[in-house]
PDB file of C-alpha atoms in Angstrom:
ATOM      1  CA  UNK A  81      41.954  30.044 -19.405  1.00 68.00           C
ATOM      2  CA  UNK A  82      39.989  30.937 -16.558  1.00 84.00           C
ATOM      3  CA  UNK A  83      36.048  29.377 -16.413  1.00 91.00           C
ATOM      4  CA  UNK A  84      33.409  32.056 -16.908  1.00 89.00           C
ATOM      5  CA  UNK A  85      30.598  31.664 -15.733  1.00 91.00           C
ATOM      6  CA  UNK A  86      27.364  33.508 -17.260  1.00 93.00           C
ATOM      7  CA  UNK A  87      23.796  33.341 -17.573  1.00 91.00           C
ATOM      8  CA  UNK A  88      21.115  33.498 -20.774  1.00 90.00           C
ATOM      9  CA  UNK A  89      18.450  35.373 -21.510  1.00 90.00           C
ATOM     10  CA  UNK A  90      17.229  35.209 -24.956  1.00 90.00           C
ATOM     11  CA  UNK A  91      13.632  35.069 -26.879  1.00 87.00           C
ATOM     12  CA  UNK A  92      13.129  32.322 -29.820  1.00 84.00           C
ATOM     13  CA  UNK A  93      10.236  31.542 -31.595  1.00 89.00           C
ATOM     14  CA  UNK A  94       9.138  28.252 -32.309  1.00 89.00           C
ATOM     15  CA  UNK A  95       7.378  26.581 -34.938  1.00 93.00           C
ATOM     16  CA  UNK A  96       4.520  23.757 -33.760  1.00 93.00           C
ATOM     17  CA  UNK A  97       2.846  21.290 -35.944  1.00 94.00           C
ATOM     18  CA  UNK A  98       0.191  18.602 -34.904  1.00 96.00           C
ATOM     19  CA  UNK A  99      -2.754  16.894 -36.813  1.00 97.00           C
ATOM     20  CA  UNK A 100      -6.134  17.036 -34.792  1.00 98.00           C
ATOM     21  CA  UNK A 101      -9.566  15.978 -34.888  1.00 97.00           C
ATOM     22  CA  UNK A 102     -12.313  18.300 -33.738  1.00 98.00           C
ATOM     23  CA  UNK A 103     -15.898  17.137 -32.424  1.00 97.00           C
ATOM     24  CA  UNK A 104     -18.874  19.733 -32.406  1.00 97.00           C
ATOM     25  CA  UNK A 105     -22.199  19.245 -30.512  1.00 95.00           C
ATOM     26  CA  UNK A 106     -24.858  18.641 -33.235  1.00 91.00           C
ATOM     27  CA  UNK A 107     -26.665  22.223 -31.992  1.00 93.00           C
ATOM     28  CA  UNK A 108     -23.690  24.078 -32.246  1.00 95.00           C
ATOM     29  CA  UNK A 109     -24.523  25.886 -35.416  1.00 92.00           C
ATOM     30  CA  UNK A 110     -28.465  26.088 -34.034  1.00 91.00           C
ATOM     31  CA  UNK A 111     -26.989  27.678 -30.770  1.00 92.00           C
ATOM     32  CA  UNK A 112     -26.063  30.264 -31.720  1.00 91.00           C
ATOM     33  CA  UNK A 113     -25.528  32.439 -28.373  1.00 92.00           C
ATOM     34  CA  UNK A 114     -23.946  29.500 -26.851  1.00 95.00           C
ATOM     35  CA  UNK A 115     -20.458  28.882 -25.046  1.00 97.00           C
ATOM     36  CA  UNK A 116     -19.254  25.435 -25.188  1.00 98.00           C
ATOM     37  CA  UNK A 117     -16.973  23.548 -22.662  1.00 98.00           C
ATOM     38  CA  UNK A 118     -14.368  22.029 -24.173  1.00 98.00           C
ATOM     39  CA  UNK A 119     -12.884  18.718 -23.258  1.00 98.00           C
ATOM     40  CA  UNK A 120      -8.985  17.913 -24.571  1.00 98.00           C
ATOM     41  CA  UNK A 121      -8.417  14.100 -25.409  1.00 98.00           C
ATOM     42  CA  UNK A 122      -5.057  12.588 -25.345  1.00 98.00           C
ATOM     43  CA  UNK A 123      -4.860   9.146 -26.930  1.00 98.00           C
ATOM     44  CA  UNK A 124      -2.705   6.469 -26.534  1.00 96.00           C
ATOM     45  CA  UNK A 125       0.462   4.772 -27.689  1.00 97.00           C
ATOM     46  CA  UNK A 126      -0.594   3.190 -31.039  1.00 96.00           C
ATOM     47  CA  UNK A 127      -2.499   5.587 -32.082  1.00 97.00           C
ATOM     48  CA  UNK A 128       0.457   8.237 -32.824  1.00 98.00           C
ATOM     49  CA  UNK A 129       1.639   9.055 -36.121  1.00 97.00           C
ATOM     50  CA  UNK A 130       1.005  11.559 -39.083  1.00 95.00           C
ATOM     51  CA  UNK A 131      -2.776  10.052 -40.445  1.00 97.00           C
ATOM     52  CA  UNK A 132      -5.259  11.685 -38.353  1.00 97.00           C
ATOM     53  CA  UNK A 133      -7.668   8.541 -39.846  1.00 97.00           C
ATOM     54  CA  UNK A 134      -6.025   6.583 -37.098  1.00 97.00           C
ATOM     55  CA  UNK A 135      -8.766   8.606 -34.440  1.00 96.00           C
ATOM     56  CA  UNK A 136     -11.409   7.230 -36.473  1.00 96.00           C
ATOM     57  CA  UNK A 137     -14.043   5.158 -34.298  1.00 95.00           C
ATOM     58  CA  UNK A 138     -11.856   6.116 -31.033  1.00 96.00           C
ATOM     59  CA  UNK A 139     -12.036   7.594 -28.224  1.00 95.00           C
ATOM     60  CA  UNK A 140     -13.687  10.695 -27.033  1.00 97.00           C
ATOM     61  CA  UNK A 141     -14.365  12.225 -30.020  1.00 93.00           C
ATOM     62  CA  UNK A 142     -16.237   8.321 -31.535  1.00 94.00           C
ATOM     63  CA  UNK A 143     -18.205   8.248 -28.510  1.00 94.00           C
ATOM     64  CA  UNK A 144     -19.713  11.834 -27.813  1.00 94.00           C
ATOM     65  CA  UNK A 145     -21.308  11.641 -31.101  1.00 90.00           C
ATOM     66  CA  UNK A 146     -22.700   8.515 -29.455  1.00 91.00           C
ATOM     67  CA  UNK A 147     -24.510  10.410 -26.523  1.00 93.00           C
ATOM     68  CA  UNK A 148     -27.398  12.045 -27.392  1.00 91.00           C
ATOM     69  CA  UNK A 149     -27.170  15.289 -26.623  1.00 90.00           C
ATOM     70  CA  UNK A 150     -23.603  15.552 -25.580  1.00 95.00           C
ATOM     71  CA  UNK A 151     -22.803  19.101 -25.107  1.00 95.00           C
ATOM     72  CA  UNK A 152     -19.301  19.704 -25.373  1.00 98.00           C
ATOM     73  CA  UNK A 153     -16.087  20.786 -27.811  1.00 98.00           C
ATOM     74  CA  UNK A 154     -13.886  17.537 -28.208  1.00 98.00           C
ATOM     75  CA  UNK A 155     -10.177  18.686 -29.483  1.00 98.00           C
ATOM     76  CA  UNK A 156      -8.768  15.525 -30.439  1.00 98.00           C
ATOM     77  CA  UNK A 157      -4.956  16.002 -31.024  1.00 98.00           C
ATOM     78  CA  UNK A 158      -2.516  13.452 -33.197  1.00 98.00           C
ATOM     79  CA  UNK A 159       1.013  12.891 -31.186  1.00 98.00           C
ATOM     80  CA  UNK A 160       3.536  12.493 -33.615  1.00 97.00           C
ATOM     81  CA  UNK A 161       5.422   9.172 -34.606  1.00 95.00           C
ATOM     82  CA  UNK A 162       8.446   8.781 -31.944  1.00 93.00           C
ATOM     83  CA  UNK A 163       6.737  11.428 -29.959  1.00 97.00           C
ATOM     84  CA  UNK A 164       5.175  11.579 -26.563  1.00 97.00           C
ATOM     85  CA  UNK A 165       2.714  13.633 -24.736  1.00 98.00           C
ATOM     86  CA  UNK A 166       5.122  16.090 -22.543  1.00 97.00           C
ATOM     87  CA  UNK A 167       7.142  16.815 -25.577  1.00 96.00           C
ATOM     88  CA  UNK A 168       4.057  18.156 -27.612  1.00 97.00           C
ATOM     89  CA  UNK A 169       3.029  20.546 -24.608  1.00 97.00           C
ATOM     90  CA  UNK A 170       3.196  23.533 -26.282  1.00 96.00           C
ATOM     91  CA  UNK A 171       1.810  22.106 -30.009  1.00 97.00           C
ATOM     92  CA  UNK A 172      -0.811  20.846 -28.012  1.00 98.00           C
ATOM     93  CA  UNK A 173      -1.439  23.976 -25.703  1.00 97.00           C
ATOM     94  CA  UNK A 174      -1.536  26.181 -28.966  1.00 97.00           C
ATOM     95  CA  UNK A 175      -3.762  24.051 -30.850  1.00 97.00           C
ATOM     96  CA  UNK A 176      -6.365  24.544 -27.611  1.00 98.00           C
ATOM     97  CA  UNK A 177      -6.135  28.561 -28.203  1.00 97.00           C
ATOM     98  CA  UNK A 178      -6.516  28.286 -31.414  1.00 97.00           C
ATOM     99  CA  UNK A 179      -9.800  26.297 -31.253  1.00 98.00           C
ATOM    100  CA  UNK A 180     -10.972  29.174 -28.088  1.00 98.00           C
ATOM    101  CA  UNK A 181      -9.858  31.960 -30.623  1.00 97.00           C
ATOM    102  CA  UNK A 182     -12.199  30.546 -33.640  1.00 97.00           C
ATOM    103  CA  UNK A 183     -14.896  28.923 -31.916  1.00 97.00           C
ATOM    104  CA  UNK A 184     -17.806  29.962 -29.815  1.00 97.00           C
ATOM    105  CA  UNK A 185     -16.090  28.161 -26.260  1.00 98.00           C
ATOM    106  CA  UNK A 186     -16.958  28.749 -22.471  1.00 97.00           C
ATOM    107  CA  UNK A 187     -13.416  29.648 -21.642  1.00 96.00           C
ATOM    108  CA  UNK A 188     -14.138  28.914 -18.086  1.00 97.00           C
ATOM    109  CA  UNK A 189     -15.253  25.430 -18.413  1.00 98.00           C
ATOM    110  CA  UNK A 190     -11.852  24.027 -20.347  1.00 98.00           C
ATOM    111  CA  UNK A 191     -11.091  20.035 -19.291  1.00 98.00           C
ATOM    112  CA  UNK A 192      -8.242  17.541 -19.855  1.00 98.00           C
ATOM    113  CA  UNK A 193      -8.364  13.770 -20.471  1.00 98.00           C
ATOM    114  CA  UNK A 194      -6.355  10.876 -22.124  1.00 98.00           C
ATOM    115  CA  UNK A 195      -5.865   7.266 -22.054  1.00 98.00           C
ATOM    116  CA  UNK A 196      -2.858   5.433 -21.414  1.00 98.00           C
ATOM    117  CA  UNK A 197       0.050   7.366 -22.764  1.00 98.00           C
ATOM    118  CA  UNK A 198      -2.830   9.895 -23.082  1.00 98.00           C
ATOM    119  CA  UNK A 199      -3.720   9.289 -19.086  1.00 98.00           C
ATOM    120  CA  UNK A 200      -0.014   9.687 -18.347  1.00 98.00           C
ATOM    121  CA  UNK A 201       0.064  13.205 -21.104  1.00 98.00           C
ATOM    122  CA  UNK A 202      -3.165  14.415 -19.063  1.00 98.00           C
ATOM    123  CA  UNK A 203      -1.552  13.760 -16.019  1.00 98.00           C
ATOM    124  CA  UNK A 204       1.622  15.962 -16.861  1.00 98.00           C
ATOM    125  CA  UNK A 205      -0.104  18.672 -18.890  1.00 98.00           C
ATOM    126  CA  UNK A 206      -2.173  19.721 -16.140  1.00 98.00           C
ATOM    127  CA  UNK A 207       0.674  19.615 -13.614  1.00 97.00           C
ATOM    128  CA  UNK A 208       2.544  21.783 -16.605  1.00 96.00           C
ATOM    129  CA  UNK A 209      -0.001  24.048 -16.951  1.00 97.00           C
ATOM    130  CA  UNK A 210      -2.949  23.720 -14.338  1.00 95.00           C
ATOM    131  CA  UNK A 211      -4.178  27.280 -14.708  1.00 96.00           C
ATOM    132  CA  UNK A 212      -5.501  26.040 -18.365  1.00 96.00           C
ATOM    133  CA  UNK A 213      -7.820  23.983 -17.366  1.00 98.00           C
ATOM    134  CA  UNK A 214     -10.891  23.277 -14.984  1.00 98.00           C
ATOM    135  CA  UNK A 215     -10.251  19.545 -14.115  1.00 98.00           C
ATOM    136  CA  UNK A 216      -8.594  16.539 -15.509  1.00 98.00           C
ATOM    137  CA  UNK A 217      -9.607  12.802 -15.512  1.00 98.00           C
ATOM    138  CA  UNK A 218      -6.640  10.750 -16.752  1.00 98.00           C
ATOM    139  CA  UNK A 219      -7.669   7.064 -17.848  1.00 98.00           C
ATOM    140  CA  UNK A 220      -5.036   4.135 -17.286  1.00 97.00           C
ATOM    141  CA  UNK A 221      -1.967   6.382 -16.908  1.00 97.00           C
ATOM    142  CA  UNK A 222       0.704   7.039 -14.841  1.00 97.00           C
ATOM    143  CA  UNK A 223       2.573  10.089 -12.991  1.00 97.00           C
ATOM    144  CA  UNK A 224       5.604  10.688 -11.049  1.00 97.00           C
ATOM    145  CA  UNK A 225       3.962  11.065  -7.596  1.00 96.00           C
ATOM    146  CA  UNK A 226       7.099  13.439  -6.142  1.00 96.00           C
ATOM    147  CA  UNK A 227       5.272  15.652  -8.216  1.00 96.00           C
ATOM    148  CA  UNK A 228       1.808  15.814  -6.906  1.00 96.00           C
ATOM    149  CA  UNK A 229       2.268  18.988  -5.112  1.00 95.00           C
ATOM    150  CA  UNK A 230       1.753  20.620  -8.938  1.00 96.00           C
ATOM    151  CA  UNK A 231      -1.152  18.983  -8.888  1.00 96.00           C
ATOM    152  CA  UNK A 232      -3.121  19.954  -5.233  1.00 90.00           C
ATOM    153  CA  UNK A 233      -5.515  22.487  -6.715  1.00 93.00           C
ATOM    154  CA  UNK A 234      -6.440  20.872  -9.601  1.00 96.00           C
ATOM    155  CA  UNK A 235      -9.868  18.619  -9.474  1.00 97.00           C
ATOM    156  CA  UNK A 236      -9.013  15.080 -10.675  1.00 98.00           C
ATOM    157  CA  UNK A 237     -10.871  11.574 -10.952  1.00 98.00           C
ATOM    158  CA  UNK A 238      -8.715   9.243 -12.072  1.00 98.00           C
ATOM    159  CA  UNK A 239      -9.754   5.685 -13.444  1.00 98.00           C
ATOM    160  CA  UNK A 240      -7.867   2.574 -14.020  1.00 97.00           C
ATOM    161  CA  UNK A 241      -8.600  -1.233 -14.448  1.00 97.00           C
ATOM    162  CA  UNK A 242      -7.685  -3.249 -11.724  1.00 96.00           C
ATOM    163  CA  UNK A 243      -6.287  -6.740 -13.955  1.00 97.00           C
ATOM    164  CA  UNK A 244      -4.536  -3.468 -15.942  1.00 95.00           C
ATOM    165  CA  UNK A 245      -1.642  -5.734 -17.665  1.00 95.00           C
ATOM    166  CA  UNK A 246      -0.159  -2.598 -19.714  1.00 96.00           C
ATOM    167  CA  UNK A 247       0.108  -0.122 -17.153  1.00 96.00           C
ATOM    168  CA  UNK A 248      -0.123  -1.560 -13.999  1.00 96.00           C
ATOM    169  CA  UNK A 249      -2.823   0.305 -11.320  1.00 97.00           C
ATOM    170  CA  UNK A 250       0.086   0.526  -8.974  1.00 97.00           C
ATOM    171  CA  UNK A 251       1.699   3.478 -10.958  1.00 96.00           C
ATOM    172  CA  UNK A 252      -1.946   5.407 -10.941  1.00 96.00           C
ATOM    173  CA  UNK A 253      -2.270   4.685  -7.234  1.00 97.00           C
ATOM    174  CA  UNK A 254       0.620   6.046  -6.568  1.00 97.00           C
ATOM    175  CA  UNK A 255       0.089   9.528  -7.679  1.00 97.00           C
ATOM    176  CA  UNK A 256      -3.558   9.418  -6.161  1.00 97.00           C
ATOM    177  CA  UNK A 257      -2.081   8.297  -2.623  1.00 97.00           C
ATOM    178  CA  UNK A 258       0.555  11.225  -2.976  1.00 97.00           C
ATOM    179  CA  UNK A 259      -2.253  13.393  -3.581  1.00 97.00           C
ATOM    180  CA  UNK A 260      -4.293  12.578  -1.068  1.00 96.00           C
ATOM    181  CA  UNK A 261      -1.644  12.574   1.509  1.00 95.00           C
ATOM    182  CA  UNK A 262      -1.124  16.577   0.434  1.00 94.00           C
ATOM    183  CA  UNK A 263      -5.090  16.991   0.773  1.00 94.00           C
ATOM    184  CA  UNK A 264      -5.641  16.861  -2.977  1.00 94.00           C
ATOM    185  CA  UNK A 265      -9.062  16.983  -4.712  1.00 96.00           C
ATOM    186  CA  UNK A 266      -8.838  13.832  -6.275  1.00 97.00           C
ATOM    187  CA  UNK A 267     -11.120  10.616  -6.883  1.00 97.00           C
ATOM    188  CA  UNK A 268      -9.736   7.214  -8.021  1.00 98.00           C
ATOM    189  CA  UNK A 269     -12.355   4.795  -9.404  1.00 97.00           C
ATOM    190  CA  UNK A 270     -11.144   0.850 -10.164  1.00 97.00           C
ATOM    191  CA  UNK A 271     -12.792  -1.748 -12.408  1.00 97.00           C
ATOM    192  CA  UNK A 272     -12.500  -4.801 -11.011  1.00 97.00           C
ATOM    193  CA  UNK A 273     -11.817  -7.862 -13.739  1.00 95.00           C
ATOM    194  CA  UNK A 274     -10.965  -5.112 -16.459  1.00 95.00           C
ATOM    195  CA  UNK A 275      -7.746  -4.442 -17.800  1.00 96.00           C
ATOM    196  CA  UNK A 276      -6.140  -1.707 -19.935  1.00 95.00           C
ATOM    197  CA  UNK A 277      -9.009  -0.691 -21.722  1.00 94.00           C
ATOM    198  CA  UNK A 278     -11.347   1.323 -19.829  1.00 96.00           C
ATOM    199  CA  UNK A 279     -12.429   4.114 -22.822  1.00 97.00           C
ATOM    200  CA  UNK A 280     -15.901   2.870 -23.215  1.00 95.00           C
ATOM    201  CA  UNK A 281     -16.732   2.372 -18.899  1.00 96.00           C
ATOM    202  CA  UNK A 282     -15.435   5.622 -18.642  1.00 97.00           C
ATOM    203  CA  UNK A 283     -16.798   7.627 -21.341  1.00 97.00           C
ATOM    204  CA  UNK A 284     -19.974   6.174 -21.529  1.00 96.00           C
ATOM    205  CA  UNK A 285     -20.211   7.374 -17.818  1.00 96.00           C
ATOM    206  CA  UNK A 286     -22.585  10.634 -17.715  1.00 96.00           C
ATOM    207  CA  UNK A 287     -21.346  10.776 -14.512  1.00 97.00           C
ATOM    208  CA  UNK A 288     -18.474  12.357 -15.718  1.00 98.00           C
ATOM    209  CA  UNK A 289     -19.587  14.944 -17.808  1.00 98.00           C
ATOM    210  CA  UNK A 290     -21.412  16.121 -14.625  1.00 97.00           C
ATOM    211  CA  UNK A 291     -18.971  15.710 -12.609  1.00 98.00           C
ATOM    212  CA  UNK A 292     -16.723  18.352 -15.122  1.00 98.00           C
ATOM    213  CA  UNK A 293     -19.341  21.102 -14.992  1.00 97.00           C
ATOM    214  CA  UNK A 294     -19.240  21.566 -11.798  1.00 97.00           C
ATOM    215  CA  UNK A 295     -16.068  22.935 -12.158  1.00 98.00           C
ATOM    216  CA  UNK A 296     -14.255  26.308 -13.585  1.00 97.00           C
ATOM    217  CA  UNK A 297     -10.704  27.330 -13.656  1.00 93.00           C
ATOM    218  CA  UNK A 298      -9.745  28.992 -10.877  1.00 80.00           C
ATOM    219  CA  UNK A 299      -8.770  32.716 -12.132  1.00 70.00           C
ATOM    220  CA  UNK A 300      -6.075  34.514 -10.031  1.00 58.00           C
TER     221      UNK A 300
END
């Protein structure tokens, strides 16, 4: 028989399912006229599975209740066991509407960030989807840098530990050179003598939280 050739066109529905954590500033319910900015975390490696306990004491979510004051939403999602960051993209993109849709959020001030398999998920979600979110500051991750032309509009500072022995700083500089070399708005801030871990310099960085606010997604 002869080879037909064809094309498909067809609508399914899909069925997402991911365990989260969810940080509120301690005036939310006092403010109540507010909009919050929202920050998305994306954790690392060993953190994935199905008990959402295992974001206890970590991350974005532990330290923001740290900083007095600290003024924004922190959606803290759970990848799955045997999972990774780009194939949760949509479980994570629709647990980030659902928390706009039920929650009193600035919708222009919406920002992305993760750490290690996290920095490498931030990295890729906002080259997937970069008209979701306002900026992105991946943490000791990685990126394909052919693809840094997704990324030329979106505002990044990047952050990595120079003695990194998980991840090594090459793969992060990689993607910032290729992103500078295509005029990219992007920063990339080292830590000499540190290695992999580089949650608590970061994060504990006000720096950053400023440096977010500054920005709003782009509307078309």
């Amino acid at each position: 028989m002869p080879i037909v050739s064809g094309k498909l066109q067809k609508e399914i529905r899909k069925t997402v399912s991911i365990g989260y954590q969810l940080y509120l500033p301690a005036a939310y319910e006092e403010q109540m006229d507010k909009k919050w900015p929202v920050i998305l975390f994306l954790h690392g490696i060993k953190k994935r599975g199905e008990d959402i306990h295992m974001l206890d004491h970590y991350g974005l979510g532990w330290m923001a209740d740290k900083i007095p004051g600290f003024e924004f939403i922190v959606i803290s999602p759970q990848c799955p066991s045997l999972s990774s960051w780009p194939m949760e993209r949509d479980a994570v993109l629709t647990l980030l509407d659902e928390v706009i849709e039920t929650h009193r959020v600035d919708r222009e001030r919406i920002y992305l960030t993760g750490f290690s398999l996290g920095g490498h998920g931030a990295w890729d979600l906002a080259a997937y989807a970069p008209e979701r979110f306002a900026a992105t500051a991946p943490l000791a991750g990685w990126f394909d840098p052919e693809k840094a032309v997704l990324l030329k509009s979106m505002p990044i500072w990047a952050f990595h530990g120079e003695d990194d022995d998980v991840v090594e700083i090459a793969r992060d500089r990689a993607i910032v050179d290729a992103l500078k070399e295509r005029g990219g708005n992007v920063v990339f801030t080292t830590y000499p003598g540190l290695q992999h871990q580089v949650m608590d310099e970061t994060y504990g960085n006000l720096k950053l939280y400023e440096w977010m606010l500054k920005h709003t997604i782009k509307r078309m």
